[in-house]
Amino acid sequence: MLNNTQQLLDIMARLRNPDGGCAWDLKQSFSSLVPYLIEEAYEVVDAIERNDLDELRNELGDLLLQVVFHAQIAQEMGHFNFEQVAQGISEKLIRRHPHVFADAVFNTDEERHQAWEQIKAEERQQKSSSDLKESVLSGVAAHLPALIECKKIQDRAADHGFDWPDVLPVFDKVLEELNEVREAWASGDVKHIEEEVGDLLLVTVNLARHLNLDAETTLKKSTKKFVKRFQYIEQQVEASARTVKDCNLDELNDYWNQAKVALKR
């Protein structure tokens, strides 16, 4: 019986074969697959958050398929193949763990983190086609969700000393930015309002960092909580043979407060 990994590679190659392959698979490119790649990654996250391990196995398979699909397209174009992808990540893991695969000794998590970031910085510099030294903020993927990108940028800056020493000044900065949003709103300048709201979001991500929270995960949890509470409101309104639009805001707020209590039980 074929090795499962090789079988998957062979299936993908057959699907992409112009002689008898799948018409849909043959039309795909790196760019056309991007939405599917992102969707599969989020479905993996969803399975993890629901602690559904059977579904996690399935979703990891779907995500692996995307890696295989991209590697097959690259192989057809003469760029690289799946084995080279696996080789590259293996070499990277060995290089970034000198305390496991070499004789480096780190006494604290901070020392390990600093060494990890230093190795990554050296890798970025080697990949740069310019003789000029890259910015320490270079290399963060531009298409990351905004909250994740913001945190990664702030982490990079913090690693080079550009950060508040503790959380208290960040609370003050959040309040300062909130006041600036209010002032911008009062001015009626839409562009200025947008700028100040962006600054408020940025410093809120920084607050989450200092509280050892991931802003993306934290917001997702609050969004899910909002959905559950709103669905509770819908249920209460439906029981009175009305729609949410038929209710005034005071009544909806009463239901919202009920939901906060009921959903904690």
PDB file of N, CA, C and O in Angstrom, residues 131-180:
ATOM      1  N   ASP A 131      21.496  45.631  -0.285  1.00  0.00           N
ATOM      2  CA  ASP A 131      22.622  45.695   0.639  1.00  0.00           C
ATOM      3  C   ASP A 131      22.270  46.523   1.874  1.00  0.00           C
ATOM      4  O   ASP A 131      22.995  46.512   2.870  1.00  0.00           O
ATOM      5  N   LEU A 132      21.169  47.277   1.781  1.00  0.00           N
ATOM      6  CA  LEU A 132      20.766  48.092   2.914  1.00  0.00           C
ATOM      7  C   LEU A 132      20.181  47.210   4.004  1.00  0.00           C
ATOM      8  O   LEU A 132      19.514  46.219   3.732  1.00  0.00           O
ATOM      9  N   LYS A 133      20.424  47.572   5.249  1.00  0.00           N
ATOM     10  CA  LYS A 133      19.893  46.810   6.378  1.00  0.00           C
ATOM     11  C   LYS A 133      18.374  46.958   6.410  1.00  0.00           C
ATOM     12  O   LYS A 133      17.844  48.052   6.319  1.00  0.00           O
ATOM     13  N   GLU A 134      17.678  45.820   6.530  1.00  0.00           N
ATOM     14  CA  GLU A 134      16.219  45.847   6.561  1.00  0.00           C
ATOM     15  C   GLU A 134      15.720  46.438   7.868  1.00  0.00           C
ATOM     16  O   GLU A 134      16.365  46.344   8.908  1.00  0.00           O
ATOM     17  N   SER A 135      14.524  47.017   7.806  1.00  0.00           N
ATOM     18  CA  SER A 135      13.860  47.463   9.023  1.00  0.00           C
ATOM     19  C   SER A 135      13.522  46.250   9.881  1.00  0.00           C
ATOM     20  O   SER A 135      13.226  45.168   9.368  1.00  0.00           O
ATOM     21  N   VAL A 136      13.546  46.426  11.184  1.00  0.00           N
ATOM     22  CA  VAL A 136      13.178  45.322  12.077  1.00  0.00           C
ATOM     23  C   VAL A 136      11.708  44.972  11.915  1.00  0.00           C
ATOM     24  O   VAL A 136      11.258  43.905  12.350  1.00  0.00           O
ATOM     25  N   LEU A 137      10.934  45.864  11.288  1.00  0.00           N
ATOM     26  CA  LEU A 137       9.510  45.596  11.076  1.00  0.00           C
ATOM     27  C   LEU A 137       9.240  44.917   9.732  1.00  0.00           C
ATOM     28  O   LEU A 137       8.082  44.603   9.428  1.00  0.00           O
ATOM     29  N   SER A 138      10.282  44.678   8.947  1.00  0.00           N
ATOM     30  CA  SER A 138      10.103  44.043   7.643  1.00  0.00           C
ATOM     31  C   SER A 138       9.741  42.578   7.812  1.00  0.00           C
ATOM     32  O   SER A 138      10.116  41.929   8.799  1.00  0.00           O
ATOM     33  N   GLY A 139       9.007  42.055   6.825  1.00  0.00           N
ATOM     34  CA  GLY A 139       8.746  40.626   6.801  1.00  0.00           C
ATOM     35  C   GLY A 139       7.437  40.192   7.406  1.00  0.00           C
ATOM     36  O   GLY A 139       7.086  39.013   7.333  1.00  0.00           O
ATOM     37  N   VAL A 140       6.687  41.119   8.019  1.00  0.00           N
ATOM     38  CA  VAL A 140       5.364  40.759   8.531  1.00  0.00           C
ATOM     39  C   VAL A 140       4.399  40.746   7.353  1.00  0.00           C
ATOM     40  O   VAL A 140       4.284  41.736   6.628  1.00  0.00           O
ATOM     41  N   ALA A 141       3.707  39.627   7.155  1.00  0.00           N
ATOM     42  CA  ALA A 141       2.833  39.475   5.990  1.00  0.00           C
ATOM     43  C   ALA A 141       1.757  40.559   5.966  1.00  0.00           C
ATOM     44  O   ALA A 141       1.054  40.769   6.951  1.00  0.00           O
ATOM     45  N   ALA A 142       1.636  41.231   4.824  1.00  0.00           N
ATOM     46  CA  ALA A 142       0.710  42.362   4.708  1.00  0.00           C
ATOM     47  C   ALA A 142      -0.746  41.933   4.680  1.00  0.00           C
ATOM     48  O   ALA A 142      -1.636  42.742   4.942  1.00  0.00           O
ATOM     49  N   HIS A 143      -1.008  40.664   4.364  1.00  0.00           N
ATOM     50  CA  HIS A 143      -2.395  40.219   4.225  1.00  0.00           C
ATOM     51  C   HIS A 143      -2.922  39.501   5.470  1.00  0.00           C
ATOM     52  O   HIS A 143      -3.978  38.871   5.423  1.00  0.00           O
ATOM     53  N   LEU A 144      -2.194  39.604   6.565  1.00  0.00           N
ATOM     54  CA  LEU A 144      -2.703  39.070   7.825  1.00  0.00           C
ATOM     55  C   LEU A 144      -3.937  39.856   8.249  1.00  0.00           C
ATOM     56  O   LEU A 144      -4.093  41.033   7.892  1.00  0.00           O
ATOM     57  N   PRO A 145      -4.844  39.243   9.025  1.00  0.00           N
ATOM     58  CA  PRO A 145      -5.916  40.036   9.630  1.00  0.00           C
ATOM     59  C   PRO A 145      -5.299  41.219  10.376  1.00  0.00           C
ATOM     60  O   PRO A 145      -4.219  41.112  10.971  1.00  0.00           O
ATOM     61  N   ALA A 146      -5.981  42.355  10.342  1.00  0.00           N
ATOM     62  CA  ALA A 146      -5.397  43.611  10.836  1.00  0.00           C
ATOM     63  C   ALA A 146      -4.936  43.521  12.287  1.00  0.00           C
ATOM     64  O   ALA A 146      -3.871  44.048  12.638  1.00  0.00           O
ATOM     65  N   LEU A 147      -5.707  42.857  13.142  1.00  0.00           N
ATOM     66  CA  LEU A 147      -5.324  42.776  14.547  1.00  0.00           C
ATOM     67  C   LEU A 147      -4.056  41.949  14.739  1.00  0.00           C
ATOM     68  O   LEU A 147      -3.193  42.289  15.556  1.00  0.00           O
ATOM     69  N   ILE A 148      -3.935  40.861  13.971  1.00  0.00           N
ATOM     70  CA  ILE A 148      -2.742  40.016  14.076  1.00  0.00           C
ATOM     71  C   ILE A 148      -1.522  40.759  13.546  1.00  0.00           C
ATOM     72  O   ILE A 148      -0.446  40.740  14.157  1.00  0.00           O
ATOM     73  N   GLU A 149      -1.675  41.431  12.404  1.00  0.00           N
ATOM     74  CA  GLU A 149      -0.567  42.208  11.850  1.00  0.00           C
ATOM     75  C   GLU A 149      -0.112  43.275  12.843  1.00  0.00           C
ATOM     76  O   GLU A 149       1.093  43.468  13.079  1.00  0.00           O
ATOM     77  N   CYS A 150      -1.079  43.970  13.446  1.00  0.00           N
ATOM     78  CA  CYS A 150      -0.761  45.034  14.399  1.00  0.00           C
ATOM     79  C   CYS A 150       0.039  44.492  15.584  1.00  0.00           C
ATOM     80  O   CYS A 150       1.041  45.071  16.000  1.00  0.00           O
ATOM     81  N   LYS A 151      -0.393  43.357  16.120  1.00  0.00           N
ATOM     82  CA  LYS A 151       0.319  42.761  17.263  1.00  0.00           C
ATOM     83  C   LYS A 151       1.737  42.367  16.879  1.00  0.00           C
ATOM     84  O   LYS A 151       2.684  42.594  17.645  1.00  0.00           O
ATOM     85  N   LYS A 152       1.897  41.757  15.699  1.00  0.00           N
ATOM     86  CA  LYS A 152       3.222  41.326  15.282  1.00  0.00           C
ATOM     87  C   LYS A 152       4.160  42.523  15.108  1.00  0.00           C
ATOM     88  O   LYS A 152       5.333  42.472  15.493  1.00  0.00           O
ATOM     89  N   ILE A 153       3.651  43.596  14.534  1.00  0.00           N
ATOM     90  CA  ILE A 153       4.455  44.813  14.373  1.00  0.00           C
ATOM     91  C   ILE A 153       4.859  45.357  15.740  1.00  0.00           C
ATOM     92  O   ILE A 153       6.023  45.736  15.966  1.00  0.00           O
ATOM     93  N   GLN A 154       3.908  45.408  16.671  1.00  0.00           N
ATOM     94  CA  GLN A 154       4.209  45.920  18.008  1.00  0.00           C
ATOM     95  C   GLN A 154       5.192  45.018  18.744  1.00  0.00           C
ATOM     96  O   GLN A 154       6.065  45.506  19.477  1.00  0.00           O
ATOM     97  N   ASP A 155       5.065  43.698  18.566  1.00  0.00           N
ATOM     98  CA  ASP A 155       6.012  42.776  19.189  1.00  0.00           C
ATOM     99  C   ASP A 155       7.422  43.035  18.684  1.00  0.00           C
ATOM    100  O   ASP A 155       8.389  43.036  19.464  1.00  0.00           O
ATOM    101  N   ARG A 156       7.538  43.252  17.364  1.00  0.00           N
ATOM    102  CA  ARG A 156       8.858  43.518  16.787  1.00  0.00           C
ATOM    103  C   ARG A 156       9.461  44.788  17.387  1.00  0.00           C
ATOM    104  O   ARG A 156      10.637  44.821  17.764  1.00  0.00           O
ATOM    105  N   ALA A 157       8.639  45.846  17.446  1.00  0.00           N
ATOM    106  CA  ALA A 157       9.133  47.112  18.003  1.00  0.00           C
ATOM    107  C   ALA A 157       9.525  46.935  19.471  1.00  0.00           C
ATOM    108  O   ALA A 157      10.552  47.469  19.920  1.00  0.00           O
ATOM    109  N   ALA A 158       8.707  46.185  20.217  1.00  0.00           N
ATOM    110  CA  ALA A 158       8.982  45.965  21.637  1.00  0.00           C
ATOM    111  C   ALA A 158      10.291  45.215  21.840  1.00  0.00           C
ATOM    112  O   ALA A 158      11.047  45.491  22.775  1.00  0.00           O
ATOM    113  N   ASP A 159      10.571  44.252  20.952  1.00  0.00           N
ATOM    114  CA  ASP A 159      11.814  43.483  21.057  1.00  0.00           C
ATOM    115  C   ASP A 159      13.046  44.367  20.900  1.00  0.00           C
ATOM    116  O   ASP A 159      14.141  43.978  21.307  1.00  0.00           O
ATOM    117  N   HIS A 160      12.847  45.559  20.303  1.00  0.00           N
ATOM    118  CA  HIS A 160      13.966  46.492  20.118  1.00  0.00           C
ATOM    119  C   HIS A 160      13.846  47.710  21.030  1.00  0.00           C
ATOM    120  O   HIS A 160      14.417  48.764  20.766  1.00  0.00           O
ATOM    121  N   GLY A 161      13.075  47.537  22.116  1.00  0.00           N
ATOM    122  CA  GLY A 161      13.041  48.555  23.171  1.00  0.00           C
ATOM    123  C   GLY A 161      11.993  49.627  23.020  1.00  0.00           C
ATOM    124  O   GLY A 161      11.899  50.526  23.873  1.00  0.00           O
ATOM    125  N   PHE A 162      11.182  49.587  21.938  1.00  0.00           N
ATOM    126  CA  PHE A 162      10.171  50.622  21.748  1.00  0.00           C
ATOM    127  C   PHE A 162       8.841  50.125  22.304  1.00  0.00           C
ATOM    128  O   PHE A 162       8.009  49.572  21.579  1.00  0.00           O
ATOM    129  N   ASP A 163       8.663  50.309  23.598  1.00  0.00           N
ATOM    130  CA  ASP A 163       7.454  49.815  24.259  1.00  0.00           C
ATOM    131  C   ASP A 163       7.352  50.448  25.634  1.00  0.00           C
ATOM    132  O   ASP A 163       8.343  50.883  26.213  1.00  0.00           O
ATOM    133  N   TRP A 164       6.118  50.509  26.165  1.00  0.00           N
ATOM    134  CA  TRP A 164       5.952  50.973  27.536  1.00  0.00           C
ATOM    135  C   TRP A 164       6.483  49.930  28.503  1.00  0.00           C
ATOM    136  O   TRP A 164       6.387  48.716  28.236  1.00  0.00           O
ATOM    137  N   PRO A 165       7.025  50.362  29.640  1.00  0.00           N
ATOM    138  CA  PRO A 165       7.626  49.400  30.580  1.00  0.00           C
ATOM    139  C   PRO A 165       6.594  48.527  31.290  1.00  0.00           C
ATOM    140  O   PRO A 165       6.917  47.435  31.748  1.00  0.00           O
ATOM    141  N   ASP A 166       5.371  49.011  31.417  1.00  0.00           N
ATOM    142  CA  ASP A 166       4.319  48.225  32.053  1.00  0.00           C
ATOM    143  C   ASP A 166       2.973  48.665  31.504  1.00  0.00           C
ATOM    144  O   ASP A 166       2.889  49.531  30.623  1.00  0.00           O
ATOM    145  N   VAL A 167       1.892  48.106  32.040  1.00  0.00           N
ATOM    146  CA  VAL A 167       0.574  48.306  31.449  1.00  0.00           C
ATOM    147  C   VAL A 167      -0.067  49.646  31.802  1.00  0.00           C
ATOM    148  O   VAL A 167      -0.892  50.163  31.036  1.00  0.00           O
ATOM    149  N   LEU A 168       0.283  50.260  32.935  1.00  0.00           N
ATOM    150  CA  LEU A 168      -0.422  51.463  33.400  1.00  0.00           C
ATOM    151  C   LEU A 168      -0.398  52.613  32.384  1.00  0.00           C
ATOM    152  O   LEU A 168      -1.448  53.237  32.139  1.00  0.00           O
ATOM    153  N   PRO A 169       0.734  52.927  31.767  1.00  0.00           N
ATOM    154  CA  PRO A 169       0.711  54.007  30.767  1.00  0.00           C
ATOM    155  C   PRO A 169      -0.162  53.683  29.549  1.00  0.00           C
ATOM    156  O   PRO A 169      -0.649  54.600  28.882  1.00  0.00           O
ATOM    157  N   VAL A 170      -0.370  52.398  29.291  1.00  0.00           N
ATOM    158  CA  VAL A 170      -1.181  52.016  28.137  1.00  0.00           C
ATOM    159  C   VAL A 170      -2.654  52.339  28.403  1.00  0.00           C
ATOM    160  O   VAL A 170      -3.378  52.781  27.510  1.00  0.00           O
ATOM    161  N   PHE A 171      -3.095  52.132  29.643  1.00  0.00           N
ATOM    162  CA  PHE A 171      -4.458  52.533  30.009  1.00  0.00           C
ATOM    163  C   PHE A 171      -4.653  54.029  29.744  1.00  0.00           C
ATOM    164  O   PHE A 171      -5.663  54.455  29.173  1.00  0.00           O
ATOM    165  N   ASP A 172      -3.666  54.821  30.164  1.00  0.00           N
ATOM    166  CA  ASP A 172      -3.752  56.271  29.954  1.00  0.00           C
ATOM    167  C   ASP A 172      -3.793  56.608  28.468  1.00  0.00           C
ATOM    168  O   ASP A 172      -4.525  57.511  28.039  1.00  0.00           O
ATOM    169  N   LYS A 173      -3.010  55.873  27.669  1.00  0.00           N
ATOM    170  CA  LYS A 173      -2.962  56.136  26.229  1.00  0.00           C
ATOM    171  C   LYS A 173      -4.295  55.798  25.568  1.00  0.00           C
ATOM    172  O   LYS A 173      -4.742  56.506  24.655  1.00  0.00           O
ATOM    173  N   VAL A 174      -4.945  54.727  26.026  1.00  0.00           N
ATOM    174  CA  VAL A 174      -6.263  54.372  25.483  1.00  0.00           C
ATOM    175  C   VAL A 174      -7.250  55.502  25.726  1.00  0.00           C
ATOM    176  O   VAL A 174      -8.004  55.906  24.826  1.00  0.00           O
ATOM    177  N   LEU A 175      -7.254  56.046  26.947  1.00  0.00           N
ATOM    178  CA  LEU A 175      -8.158  57.152  27.272  1.00  0.00           C
ATOM    179  C   LEU A 175      -7.832  58.386  26.443  1.00  0.00           C
ATOM    180  O   LEU A 175      -8.732  59.102  25.978  1.00  0.00           O
ATOM    181  N   GLU A 176      -6.539  58.647  26.256  1.00  0.00           N
ATOM    182  CA  GLU A 176      -6.115  59.789  25.445  1.00  0.00           C
ATOM    183  C   GLU A 176      -6.616  59.649  24.010  1.00  0.00           C
ATOM    184  O   GLU A 176      -7.164  60.597  23.427  1.00  0.00           O
ATOM    185  N   GLU A 177      -6.451  58.445  23.434  1.00  0.00           N
ATOM    186  CA  GLU A 177      -6.888  58.222  22.051  1.00  0.00           C
ATOM    187  C   GLU A 177      -8.412  58.278  21.935  1.00  0.00           C
ATOM    188  O   GLU A 177      -8.953  58.765  20.935  1.00  0.00           O
ATOM    189  N   LEU A 178      -9.104  57.821  22.966  1.00  0.00           N
ATOM    190  CA  LEU A 178     -10.572  57.882  22.949  1.00  0.00           C
ATOM    191  C   LEU A 178     -11.040  59.336  22.937  1.00  0.00           C
ATOM    192  O   LEU A 178     -11.971  59.700  22.192  1.00  0.00           O
ATOM    193  N   ASN A 179     -10.396  60.184  23.720  1.00  0.00           N
ATOM    194  CA  ASN A 179     -10.738  61.609  23.718  1.00  0.00           C
ATOM    195  C   ASN A 179     -10.459  62.247  22.360  1.00  0.00           C
ATOM    196  O   ASN A 179     -11.217  63.120  21.902  1.00  0.00           O
ATOM    197  N   GLU A 180      -9.386  61.803  21.712  1.00  0.00           N
ATOM    198  CA  GLU A 180      -9.058  62.351  20.394  1.00  0.00           C
ATOM    199  C   GLU A 180     -10.081  61.922  19.346  1.00  0.00           C
ATOM    200  O   GLU A 180     -10.362  62.666  18.402  1.00  0.00           O
TER     201      GLU A 180
END
